[in-house]
Amino acid sequence: MSALAAVGRPVLVVTQVTGAMLLGALRAARAALRFRVPLRETVRQVERSGLACLPLTVFASISVGCIVAVQGMGYVRRYSAPEVYGWAAYFSAVREVGPLLMGLALSARLGALHAAELAAMKATDRVDALRALGVDVHAVLVAPRILAMPLAAVLLMAWSDAVSLGSATLFAWAFGDVTPWTTWGSIHKYSLWSDLLLGLAKAAMYGLFSALAATAIGMSADAGADGVGRAVMRAAVVSIVVIVVLNHALTVGWAG
Amino acid sequence: MSDGAFTLARSLLHHLVRRDVPLRRALAAADATFTGSFLLVCAAVGFVGASLCWQAAWQARRVLGDQGFIGPEYLVLMTTEFAPLMVGVMMAARGGAGLAARIATRKATGQLDALALMGEDPLRVLAAPDVLGAFLAAVLLAPPALVVGELAGAVTMKLAFSVEPATFIVLDALRAGDITFALIKAALFGAAVTLLGARAGLRARPDASGVGEAAMRGVVDGSLGVLVLDAVLDALRFTTGFP
Amino acid sequence: MTALAAAGLVLRAGPRVFLDGAGLALAAGEVGALVGAAGCGKSLLVRALCGLYPSEGEVRVNGVSSRADGWEAVRARTGVLLGAPGLLDDLTVLDNVAWRLRRQRLPEDQVRTRVGGLLDEFGLGDAVGKIPAELSGGMQRRAALARALVSQPAVLILDDPTAGLDPVTTTGVVQLILGAARGRGAAVLWTTHDLAGVAARAHRVWVMRGGRLDALAGDAGGWAAELAA
């Protein structure tokens, strides 16, 4: 591969995917505003996304708990200030590390799921069959997934907050002599609701963007088995990249 | 056909010990994984590192009025946690899903049957080189990931908090064991995601939607596997003190 | 001499029983045809005969038994062409066809002469260095046939090799297969829908129905009458 192609290919992918995502967002918004998105299907998507992600959420949240515990105990050790541990862990878990890791896990999981289903439907001509019946494919197949994913992400993020704070508390108790009472007192005293809400908003945003990327890539998959496989892989990779970049912008941009 | 991940790992080890894994294909797989994931891993670690560093510094300034000290801890956390984790997650999304899709496609097009008819173990021919290659590629990806993550942190600290890189980068904080641990982690993550990807591919239904599901399984099992393995390795290091 | 003998085959898929204790036998050089309605389990039977689908019973090829000697030994004496050509997509035609010979550690110059001759016979002389994606569907099928024949099997088993082909091409493929098998003294078992073609060329015909394999007796006219009944 020549150097030009090495630069050109990612640029092409980025522009293609961005364009398809924008288009998908516009269509979903239009379908939603005209009340043409089937509610029942949207609810079903929220439900199955939530269930599909439960085990992954638990493991990701325990990892989050572990990371913020290591980080928070640094303050405790250095300044022997156990009363800040709870706040430090809370801030990182609900607002920064938590949304990031959960966003990565969920986007990989659900991005791959939606891309796999849509690409397979496309490869087996079921999408075209629906079109031939006069069905608005976008409103029926794509928009519910795009609308459902932020919802599912918020619910899972709330559940993840509970698990990660719980495990961070236990880690600090077991390895750092910070009792749960100290931790929860600290959370109660210093923590802001706005941090929690910001974390949930981040999760919703990550969910929305990875759903846009995954559905766009799924609907533009090439025919054939290898086209489907490539679409899934690309959806997972693009979702992760989108979230990593978005996370950076939100963290540094939303200062204060 | 062997089914569970452990059975798969065992027969893979068997092939490795008997040294009948096509080594040239393993090296080609390592090369492809490395070049394919290098930019991706570096970009991801860079962005994640920068935002984590920003967040830690902001927090430290608010609590303690001083963020000069986070350099050493960031370095250790980046080395032992974030860099290997990002290498693992990226390889799950790219390598794991890719291998699952490739093997499932081969199954859907009758190539696995053909191999079995010629008396071959599809695992040895199709999966073993990739697993070995991913093991090597992950070891090679971890050091650049570390460097990029650390530099991203340094740049963030300089631009946002005017902390000089010389103050931020404290290489003395890093013990040799931390780097060994990071390399072990990355290598095991790489091997685990490809193994799980191969398993997903071998178990796929032989049609187009089966290929999609297999690729999805590859991503899911891979990222879950990385998270679980990460926790297990952390716990092992905590209890045994090695490395 | 009996080239292929299968006995006591029990073939199930979920609750459905496709075969309940059936058998078949072919002598060296004979051509056997396996017919039956779509979905009657013909492809499953082909897979069972080479051990790709679990079944009860025993398959013997040239006296080598799937039970006593294992499937590996049976497969080494059998050439199989399943529905899909199944050429390994990252290898050239030469490497695909040569796989078994190289696995037997045959010297490379011998491998090349044998594979080269075989590919010329199948009209693939120009495609030696191409990968499967560069070949047409018919060429892929011929390459797969060459791969099945490369280790001089005693039995050639084919799963509907003329599926989806037009009548002219069908005649060509049938002649190619039968000519290649006759030249090597191999027994041929194939599943097909093409009754006219089968009637003209097969020594034996089995109908798969109701859990049994019914051998049809007599000549071409007799088969047609019996099937119609």
XYZ file of C-alpha atoms in Angstrom:
728
model
C 0.000 0.000 0.000
C 1.442 3.358 -0.983
C 1.727 6.178 1.524
C -1.001 8.124 -0.244
C -3.424 5.234 0.001
C -2.527 4.741 3.661
C -3.592 8.326 4.359
C -6.456 8.385 1.887
C -8.282 5.282 3.044
C -8.948 6.418 6.635
C -9.954 9.854 5.341
C -12.434 8.254 2.940
C -13.847 6.028 5.657
C -14.194 8.972 8.036
C -15.998 11.156 5.498
C -18.235 8.323 4.337
C -19.210 7.301 7.850
C -19.725 10.884 9.003
C -21.958 11.597 6.046
C -23.975 8.421 6.554
C -24.325 9.187 10.275
C -25.602 12.705 9.568
C -28.075 11.368 7.057
C -29.216 8.699 9.503
C -29.698 11.278 12.241
C -31.762 13.528 9.959
C -33.965 10.674 8.792
C -34.486 9.366 12.317
C -35.386 12.840 13.556
C -37.805 13.357 10.687
C -39.446 9.980 11.222
C -39.734 10.640 14.958
C -41.223 14.114 14.477
C -43.872 12.684 12.167
C -44.659 9.954 14.717
C -43.808 7.259 12.208
C -41.413 5.336 14.430
C -43.146 2.247 15.870
C -43.194 2.709 19.641
C -43.480 -0.958 20.450
C -40.378 -1.793 18.408
C -38.451 1.014 20.103
C -39.396 -0.280 23.538
C -38.430 -3.794 22.481
C -35.019 -2.533 21.340
C -34.446 -0.770 24.683
C -35.394 -3.923 26.543
C -33.209 -6.317 24.586
C -30.243 -3.918 24.502
C -30.465 -3.580 28.254
C -30.655 -7.299 28.826
C -27.904 -8.060 26.327
C -25.558 -5.694 28.129
C -26.200 -6.642 31.756
C -23.271 -9.059 32.231
C -20.835 -6.825 30.347
C -22.001 -3.859 32.434
C -21.274 -5.652 35.679
C -17.728 -6.537 34.662
C -17.025 -3.114 33.173
C -18.363 -1.446 36.327
C -16.207 -3.556 38.605
C -13.208 -2.535 36.487
C -14.291 1.084 36.860
C -14.558 0.610 40.610
C -11.077 -0.872 40.685
C -9.564 1.967 38.652
C -11.160 4.786 40.638
C -10.235 3.045 43.882
C -6.567 2.943 42.887
C -6.771 6.561 41.811
C -8.661 7.756 44.919
C -6.472 5.875 47.341
C -3.546 7.789 45.900
C -4.990 10.926 47.522
C -5.676 9.111 50.754
C -2.134 7.758 50.986
C -0.462 10.992 50.007
C -2.406 13.398 52.200
C -3.896 10.913 54.685
C -7.269 12.416 53.898
C -9.744 9.505 53.858
C -12.629 11.953 53.928
C -12.013 12.921 50.275
C -11.923 9.340 49.014
C -15.666 9.025 48.515
C -15.895 12.220 46.540
C -12.883 11.411 44.381
C -14.215 7.944 43.582
C -17.704 9.301 42.909
C -16.475 12.020 40.588
C -14.329 9.665 38.514
C -16.837 6.829 38.492
C -20.020 8.670 37.606
C -18.602 11.442 35.480
C -15.342 10.415 33.830
C -13.962 6.874 33.904
C -17.398 5.273 34.263
C -19.052 6.821 31.198
C -15.901 6.277 29.152
C -15.492 2.577 29.903
C -19.221 1.927 29.765
C -19.440 3.833 26.499
C -16.677 1.681 25.034
C -18.210 -1.564 26.267
C -21.773 -0.722 25.218
C -20.821 0.689 21.863
C -18.784 -2.370 20.995
C -21.580 -4.661 22.170
C -24.605 -2.879 20.735
C -22.823 -1.394 17.735
C -21.808 -4.880 16.668
C -25.309 -6.209 17.397
C -27.146 -3.637 15.299
C -24.606 -3.725 12.481
C -24.782 -7.528 12.398
C -28.562 -7.618 12.221
C -28.984 -4.871 9.670
C -26.144 -6.112 7.481
C -27.526 -9.655 7.547
C -31.001 -8.401 6.629
C -29.492 -6.445 3.798
C -27.344 -9.341 2.584
C -30.343 -11.664 2.464
C -32.444 -9.122 0.527
C -34.946 -8.708 3.343
C -34.424 -4.932 3.387
C -35.223 -4.706 -0.313
C -38.240 -6.974 0.180
C -39.605 -4.548 2.792
C -38.945 -1.619 0.468
C -40.809 -3.411 -2.297
C -43.803 -3.716 0.038
C -43.773 0.052 0.428
C -42.469 0.016 3.986
C -40.428 3.013 5.110
C -37.380 0.926 5.972
C -35.673 3.704 7.815
C -38.569 4.457 10.148
C -39.220 0.797 10.897
C -35.765 -0.770 11.056
C -33.268 1.972 11.751
C -34.951 4.754 13.716
C -36.085 2.523 16.617
C -32.507 1.365 17.126
C -31.174 4.915 17.008
C -33.794 6.143 19.496
C -33.522 3.114 21.765
C -29.788 3.120 22.279
C -29.446 6.402 24.245
C -32.312 5.283 26.482
C -30.759 1.897 27.108
C -27.380 3.556 27.686
C -28.802 5.876 30.371
C -30.484 2.996 32.203
C -27.343 0.861 32.040
C -25.193 3.796 33.122
C -27.330 4.279 36.231
C -26.984 0.597 37.049
C -23.263 0.831 36.351
C -22.916 3.825 38.710
C -24.363 1.750 41.516
C -22.127 -1.244 40.834
C -18.933 0.752 40.369
C -19.452 2.904 43.473
C -20.305 -0.206 45.468
C -17.177 -2.012 44.350
C -14.995 1.089 44.840
C -16.320 1.286 48.405
C -15.542 -2.368 49.024
C -12.041 -2.113 47.524
C -11.202 0.863 49.740
C -12.536 -0.943 52.787
C -10.638 -4.139 52.052
C -7.308 -2.696 50.967
C -7.163 0.851 52.282
C -8.904 0.946 55.664
C -11.434 3.450 54.403
C -14.720 2.322 55.910
C -17.911 2.384 53.858
C -19.287 4.955 56.317
C -16.414 7.341 55.634
C -16.829 6.806 51.896
C -20.561 7.370 51.869
C -20.254 10.320 54.228
C -17.787 11.875 51.830
C -20.031 11.237 48.845
C -22.994 12.693 50.715
C -21.117 15.760 51.807
C -19.144 16.802 48.724
C -20.797 15.270 45.698
C -22.897 17.153 43.206
C -25.981 15.844 41.459
C -24.802 17.661 38.378
C -21.827 15.305 38.061
C -24.148 12.325 38.075
C -26.416 13.916 35.488
C -23.466 14.877 33.339
C -22.304 11.260 33.390
C -25.734 10.022 32.356
C -25.886 12.635 29.607
C -22.501 11.471 28.354
C -23.731 7.881 28.264
C -26.792 8.936 26.278
C -24.610 10.844 23.853
C -22.230 7.899 23.373
C -25.224 5.632 22.845
C -26.685 7.952 20.232
C -23.479 8.344 18.284
C -22.520 4.690 18.282
C -26.076 3.777 17.219
C -25.799 6.243 14.343
C -22.445 4.804 13.295
C -23.527 1.174 13.634
C -26.817 1.528 11.751
C -25.168 3.571 8.992
C -22.475 0.947 8.547
C -24.940 -1.936 8.795
C -27.233 -0.479 6.158
C -24.355 0.113 3.743
C -22.873 -3.389 4.089
C -21.785 -5.238 0.961
C -23.698 -8.330 -0.043
C -22.345 -11.724 0.889
C -21.094 -13.318 4.057
C -17.781 -11.488 4.131
C -19.540 -8.142 3.590
C -21.591 -8.778 6.720
C -18.538 -9.741 8.727
C -16.610 -6.670 7.614
C -19.546 -4.405 8.483
C -19.658 -5.728 12.046
C -15.944 -5.277 12.544
C -16.035 -1.787 11.091
C -19.022 -0.839 13.257
C -17.222 -1.928 16.410
C -14.047 -0.056 15.501
C -15.817 3.131 14.381
C -18.041 3.171 17.489
C -15.001 2.949 19.720
C -13.159 5.704 17.872
C -16.225 7.964 17.921
C -16.572 7.518 21.665
C -12.921 8.032 22.439
C -12.882 11.316 20.494
C -16.231 12.443 21.877
C -15.089 11.669 25.406
C -12.047 13.830 24.963
C -14.105 16.723 23.630
C -16.670 16.429 26.433
C -14.124 16.136 29.244
C -11.879 18.952 28.182
C -14.590 21.067 26.588
C -17.018 20.853 29.505
C -14.511 22.265 31.943
C -15.764 23.161 35.367
C -15.579 -29.898 16.689
C -14.002 -28.561 19.830
C -16.324 -26.095 21.425
C -15.349 -24.498 24.721
C -12.647 -21.863 24.919
C -10.572 -24.045 27.213
C -10.725 -27.078 24.940
C -9.769 -24.757 22.131
C -6.880 -23.287 24.103
C -5.672 -26.753 25.013
C -5.619 -28.092 21.489
C -3.973 -24.866 20.399
C -1.237 -25.323 22.996
C -0.916 -28.892 21.797
C -0.218 -27.662 18.267
C 2.189 -25.025 19.551
C 4.134 -27.543 21.620
C 4.329 -29.911 18.657
C 5.470 -26.898 16.652
C 3.245 -27.637 13.686
C 1.762 -24.131 13.598
C 2.699 -22.528 10.283
C 5.180 -20.002 11.634
C 5.355 -17.929 8.493
C 1.604 -17.370 8.565
C 1.806 -16.473 12.251
C 4.374 -13.797 11.453
C 2.249 -12.523 8.581
C -0.742 -12.358 10.937
C 1.345 -10.486 13.521
C 2.451 -8.037 10.852
C -1.116 -7.486 9.623
C -2.491 -7.034 13.138
C 0.284 -4.662 14.120
C 0.084 -2.417 11.061
C -3.714 -2.540 11.049
C -4.119 -1.614 14.712
C -1.156 0.659 15.304
C -2.736 4.013 14.442
C -6.029 3.003 16.007
C -4.467 1.952 19.300
C -2.238 5.036 19.458
C -5.129 7.394 18.733
C -7.375 5.707 21.292
C -4.733 5.625 24.018
C -3.797 9.231 23.248
C -7.325 10.564 23.542
C -8.212 8.447 26.552
C -4.934 9.325 28.267
C -5.403 13.040 27.669
C -8.927 13.104 29.082
C -8.091 10.926 32.085
C -5.109 13.074 32.867
C -7.141 16.235 32.536
C -9.797 14.849 34.825
C -7.313 13.689 37.474
C -5.504 17.015 37.436
C -8.704 19.008 37.641
C -9.873 16.891 40.545
C -6.554 17.120 42.361
C -6.502 20.869 42.011
C -9.993 21.139 43.421
C -9.362 18.883 46.407
C -5.799 19.663 47.250
C -5.013 22.837 45.352
C -2.068 21.136 43.648
C -1.810 18.920 40.614
C 1.943 18.640 40.358
C 2.014 15.209 41.929
C -0.224 13.262 39.570
C 2.578 12.562 37.080
C 3.998 9.465 38.766
C 0.605 7.936 39.501
C -0.666 8.628 36.015
C 2.426 6.927 34.600
C 1.872 3.787 36.676
C -1.867 3.665 35.990
C -1.280 4.204 32.269
C 1.359 1.465 32.184
C -0.392 -1.208 34.172
C -4.028 -0.448 33.324
C -5.025 1.826 30.478
C -2.473 1.025 27.804
C -2.923 -2.776 27.974
C -6.696 -2.360 28.327
C -6.954 -0.172 25.232
C -4.726 -2.543 23.271
C -7.022 -5.393 24.329
C -10.291 -3.595 23.570
C -9.061 -2.383 20.192
C -7.840 -5.838 19.272
C -11.195 -7.306 20.328
C -13.031 -4.916 18.039
C -10.667 -5.310 15.136
C -8.778 -8.589 15.419
C -11.357 -10.628 17.319
C -14.291 -9.605 15.172
C -12.214 -9.852 12.019
C -11.008 -13.376 12.736
C -14.499 -14.492 13.753
C -15.901 -13.106 10.512
C -13.140 -14.654 8.412
C -13.518 -18.108 9.929
C -17.324 -17.927 9.805
C -17.161 -16.885 6.143
C -14.915 -19.838 5.429
C -17.407 -22.058 7.195
C -20.292 -20.605 5.193
C -18.412 -21.243 1.941
C -17.543 -24.838 2.756
C -13.834 -24.287 3.365
C -13.939 -25.734 6.877
C -15.567 -28.886 5.530
C -12.940 -29.093 2.827
C -10.169 -28.867 5.395
C -11.751 -31.557 7.534
C -12.058 -33.797 4.469
C -8.361 -33.370 3.779
C -7.662 -34.529 7.312
C -6.756 -31.087 8.652
C -7.710 -29.500 11.942
C -9.260 -26.147 10.951
C -8.020 -24.772 14.254
C -4.413 -25.449 13.344
C -4.645 -24.038 9.852
C -7.002 -21.097 10.293
C -6.853 -20.017 13.933
C -3.476 -20.984 15.367
C -1.404 -18.589 13.213
C -3.710 -15.690 14.111
C -3.677 -16.399 17.834
C 0.099 -16.665 17.872
C 0.354 -13.577 15.652
C -1.938 -11.553 17.919
C 0.132 -12.582 20.920
C 3.238 -11.155 19.234
C 1.467 -8.081 17.842
C 0.032 -7.154 21.240
C 3.490 -7.291 22.833
C 4.723 -4.981 20.090
C 1.717 -2.636 20.376
C 1.946 -2.107 24.136
C 5.187 -0.045 24.251
C 4.135 2.543 21.618
C 0.739 2.735 23.342
C 2.480 3.502 26.628
C 4.639 6.184 25.081
C 1.748 7.850 23.261
C -0.425 7.753 26.394
C 2.302 9.318 28.507
C 3.026 11.999 25.910
C -0.665 12.818 25.560
C -0.804 13.279 29.333
C 2.268 15.514 29.268
C 0.882 17.683 26.477
C -2.458 18.044 28.285
C -0.749 19.039 31.519
C 1.414 21.585 29.757
C -1.428 23.175 27.768
C -4.209 23.087 30.362
C -2.366 23.374 33.659
C 1.072 24.730 32.693
C 2.818 21.785 34.322
C 6.194 21.294 32.664
C 6.752 17.895 31.016
C 9.936 17.556 33.068
C 7.836 17.721 36.243
C 5.089 15.489 34.867
C 7.190 12.679 33.417
C 8.813 10.944 36.378
C 10.267 7.774 34.963
C 11.612 6.748 38.381
C 8.040 6.036 39.469
C 7.977 3.088 37.105
C 9.418 -0.204 38.288
C 10.629 -2.836 35.841
C 7.825 -5.055 37.123
C 5.205 -2.564 35.932
C 6.448 -2.779 32.367
C 6.702 -6.570 32.509
C 3.162 -6.681 33.845
C 1.917 -4.421 31.034
C 3.553 -6.627 28.406
C 2.176 -9.827 29.967
C -1.280 -8.283 30.109
C -1.213 -7.072 26.507
C 0.078 -10.421 25.237
C -2.594 -12.394 27.094
C -5.308 -9.966 25.975
C -4.190 -10.347 22.372
C -4.165 -14.141 22.572
C -7.487 -14.240 24.433
C -9.407 -12.007 22.021
C -8.219 -13.950 18.984
C -8.950 -17.265 20.679
C -12.472 -16.114 21.532
C -12.873 -14.718 18.022
C -11.791 -18.037 16.540
C -14.257 -19.861 18.766
C -17.063 -17.544 17.686
C -16.158 -18.181 14.046
C -15.969 -21.952 14.417
C -19.375 -22.066 16.113
C -21.104 -19.846 13.536
C -24.139 -20.905 11.564
C -22.972 -21.275 7.967
C -24.873 -18.381 6.339
C -24.686 -14.599 6.022
C -26.481 -13.764 9.270
C -24.430 -16.443 11.007
C -21.297 -14.596 9.922
C -22.681 -11.347 11.343
C -23.561 -12.988 14.636
C -20.138 -14.604 14.827
C -18.380 -11.272 14.297
C -20.601 -9.745 16.980
C -19.804 -12.628 19.342
C -16.140 -12.000 18.595
C -16.388 -8.380 19.756
C -18.545 -9.169 22.769
C -16.676 -12.201 24.069
C -13.389 -10.450 23.342
C -14.159 -7.283 25.291
C -15.747 -9.225 28.147
C -12.762 -11.577 28.144
C -10.360 -8.647 28.322
C -12.209 -7.083 31.267
C -12.391 -10.360 33.196
C -8.775 -11.243 32.456
C -7.743 -7.742 33.521
C -9.434 -8.165 36.887
C -7.947 -11.647 37.365
C -4.431 -10.480 36.496
C -4.725 -7.458 38.808
C -5.878 -9.702 41.621
C -3.045 -12.183 40.961
C -0.473 -9.424 41.000
C -1.944 -7.979 44.170
C -1.806 -11.295 46.012
C 1.485 -12.692 44.701
C 3.393 -9.466 44.192
C 4.649 -10.754 40.842
C 5.912 -9.158 38.729
C -14.355 -55.794 -5.332
C -16.538 -53.594 -3.148
C -15.215 -50.067 -3.127
C -17.853 -48.417 -0.954
C -20.069 -50.188 1.571
C -22.269 -48.540 4.150
C -24.435 -50.496 6.570
C -26.772 -49.782 9.451
C -26.886 -46.050 8.796
C -29.154 -44.149 11.158
C -29.454 -40.494 10.291
C -31.290 -38.000 12.473
C -31.650 -34.241 12.612
C -33.533 -33.109 15.684
C -36.793 -35.043 15.860
C -36.674 -36.052 12.195
C -35.361 -39.467 11.210
C -33.973 -39.466 7.681
C -32.561 -42.970 7.621
C -33.326 -45.798 9.987
C -30.840 -48.581 9.422
C -30.118 -48.295 5.706
C -27.112 -49.381 3.642
C -25.628 -49.239 0.165
C -22.706 -50.780 -1.709
C -20.777 -49.958 -4.871
C -18.122 -51.985 -6.657
C -14.963 -50.426 -8.052
C -15.674 -48.599 -11.290
C -19.426 -48.532 -10.711
C -21.549 -45.399 -10.808
C -24.335 -45.052 -8.252
C -26.993 -42.374 -8.175
C -28.911 -41.219 -5.149
C -32.250 -39.567 -5.848
C -35.066 -38.320 -3.681
C -37.369 -35.401 -3.158
C -35.832 -32.087 -2.074
C -35.294 -32.058 1.674
C -35.251 -35.848 2.015
C -31.754 -35.750 3.533
C -29.541 -36.571 0.543
C -26.959 -33.939 1.445
C -27.015 -35.094 5.040
C -26.324 -38.653 3.861
C -23.356 -37.451 1.819
C -21.976 -35.674 4.875
C -22.565 -38.766 6.994
C -20.731 -40.954 4.473
C -17.574 -38.942 5.019
C -18.033 -38.449 8.740
C -18.923 -34.754 8.662
C -22.353 -35.485 10.137
C -22.736 -37.848 13.082
C -24.586 -41.055 12.267
C -24.837 -44.575 13.562
C -23.567 -47.414 11.417
C -20.391 -48.132 9.537
C -18.821 -46.947 6.303
C -16.128 -49.023 4.588
C -13.996 -47.820 1.694
C -11.796 -50.502 0.113
C -12.224 -52.497 3.302
C -11.086 -49.659 5.572
C -13.721 -49.146 8.249
C -14.901 -45.908 9.827
C -15.380 -47.818 13.082
C -12.198 -49.842 13.278
C -9.782 -47.517 11.478
C -11.383 -44.125 12.037
C -12.744 -41.441 9.713
C -9.308 -40.112 8.935
C -8.416 -43.376 7.196
C -11.746 -43.490 5.333
C -11.405 -39.889 4.158
C -7.869 -40.524 2.912
C -9.375 -43.009 0.406
C -12.383 -40.900 -0.530
C -12.752 -37.844 -2.712
C -15.720 -35.665 -1.772
C -17.321 -32.712 -3.525
C -19.947 -31.022 -1.351
C -22.430 -28.396 -2.462
C -19.946 -25.524 -2.228
C -16.547 -25.843 -3.931
C -14.886 -24.837 -0.653
C -11.545 -23.826 -2.147
C -9.369 -22.122 0.459
C -9.695 -18.501 -0.589
C -6.175 -17.310 0.183
C -4.393 -20.089 -1.711
C -3.787 -20.481 -5.439
C -5.474 -23.254 -7.384
C -2.175 -25.119 -7.394
C -1.787 -24.888 -3.623
C -5.393 -25.914 -3.074
C -5.128 -28.999 -5.242
C -1.665 -29.888 -3.951
C -2.643 -29.686 -0.270
C -3.128 -33.412 0.304
C 0.005 -34.402 -1.559
C 2.116 -31.924 0.383
C 0.555 -33.201 3.571
C 1.782 -36.667 2.587
C 5.243 -35.044 2.241
C 5.562 -35.925 -1.431
C 8.621 -34.299 -3.061
C 7.701 -30.901 -4.493
C 8.643 -31.739 -8.111
C 6.356 -34.783 -8.040
C 3.587 -32.673 -6.537
C 3.894 -30.167 -9.352
C 3.893 -32.768 -12.122
C 0.871 -34.574 -10.723
C -1.142 -31.453 -10.001
C -0.134 -29.902 -13.316
C -1.309 -32.964 -15.237
C -4.569 -33.084 -13.332
C -5.278 -29.384 -13.901
C -4.551 -29.738 -17.628
C -7.003 -32.645 -17.747
C -9.663 -30.420 -16.183
C -8.943 -27.481 -18.478
C -7.429 -25.378 -15.727
C -3.909 -25.214 -17.109
C -4.010 -21.405 -17.278
C -5.487 -20.981 -13.807
C -2.695 -22.671 -11.842
C -1.487 -19.495 -10.163
C -4.855 -17.804 -9.687
C -6.775 -17.566 -6.429
C -10.380 -18.860 -6.303
C -11.922 -15.361 -6.429
C -10.431 -14.921 -9.909
C -12.197 -18.030 -11.279
C -15.720 -18.484 -12.606
C -18.145 -20.712 -10.697
C -17.663 -23.577 -13.152
C -13.883 -23.320 -12.956
C -14.031 -23.339 -9.149
C -16.101 -26.491 -9.275
C -13.613 -28.169 -11.614
C -10.731 -27.142 -9.368
C -12.566 -28.638 -6.383
C -13.065 -31.832 -8.384
C -9.358 -31.932 -9.169
C -8.635 -31.510 -5.476
C -10.964 -34.389 -4.627
C -9.238 -36.668 -7.151
C -5.631 -35.709 -6.492
C -4.869 -38.478 -4.016
C -6.299 -41.232 -6.270
C -9.352 -42.010 -4.141
C -11.147 -45.347 -4.438
C -14.517 -43.629 -4.132
C -15.727 -40.263 -5.378
C -18.780 -38.846 -3.601
C -20.509 -35.845 -5.147
C -23.364 -33.799 -3.743
C -25.415 -32.625 -6.716
C -22.465 -31.403 -8.796
C -24.746 -30.168 -11.592
C -27.002 -28.044 -9.382
C -27.890 -24.771 -11.049
C -26.108 -25.555 -14.314
C -27.706 -25.236 -17.753
C -28.292 -28.469 -19.747
C -25.275 -28.056 -22.025
C -22.860 -27.414 -19.169
C -24.469 -30.251 -17.208
C -23.634 -32.728 -19.964
C -20.070 -31.466 -20.026
C -19.641 -31.762 -16.254
C -21.175 -35.235 -16.162
C -18.866 -36.440 -18.920
C -15.865 -34.873 -17.224
C -16.606 -36.539 -13.884
C -17.415 -39.935 -15.312
C -14.406 -39.859 -17.619
C -12.062 -38.906 -14.791
C -13.483 -41.578 -12.479
C -13.408 -44.299 -15.139
C -9.815 -43.505 -15.971
C -8.896 -44.063 -12.315
C -11.148 -47.034 -11.643
C -12.926 -45.149 -8.867
C -16.492 -45.829 -7.813
C -18.774 -42.778 -8.042
C -21.748 -41.982 -5.830
C -23.682 -38.862 -6.573
C -26.870 -37.227 -5.524
C -28.913 -35.584 -8.251
C -32.256 -34.344 -9.482
C -31.310 -35.040 -13.062
C -33.152 -38.326 -13.573
C -32.618 -38.528 -17.312
C -28.896 -38.067 -16.965
C -28.748 -40.559 -14.123
C -30.867 -43.148 -15.883
C -28.536 -43.134 -18.861
C -25.319 -43.516 -16.926
C -25.699 -45.080 -13.466
C -25.219 -48.764 -12.721
C -27.268 -48.515 -9.567
C -29.914 -46.092 -8.341
C -31.178 -45.596 -4.797
C -34.228 -43.640 -3.808
C -34.179 -42.057 -0.377
C -37.688 -42.023 1.144
C -39.489 -42.851 4.339
C -36.344 -43.612 6.318
C -35.158 -46.165 3.755
C -32.783 -46.389 0.823
C -34.637 -48.355 -1.865
C -32.430 -49.841 -4.544
C -34.113 -49.712 -7.928
C -33.730 -52.746 -10.133
C -33.699 -53.106 -13.902
C -32.824 -50.747 -16.701
C -33.540 -47.110 -17.424
C -37.160 -47.649 -18.426
C -37.821 -49.703 -15.287
C -36.483 -46.980 -13.000
C -38.623 -44.348 -14.556
C -41.713 -46.521 -14.188
C -40.881 -47.442 -10.608
C -40.275 -43.828 -9.620
C -43.506 -42.743 -11.229
C -45.428 -45.379 -9.261
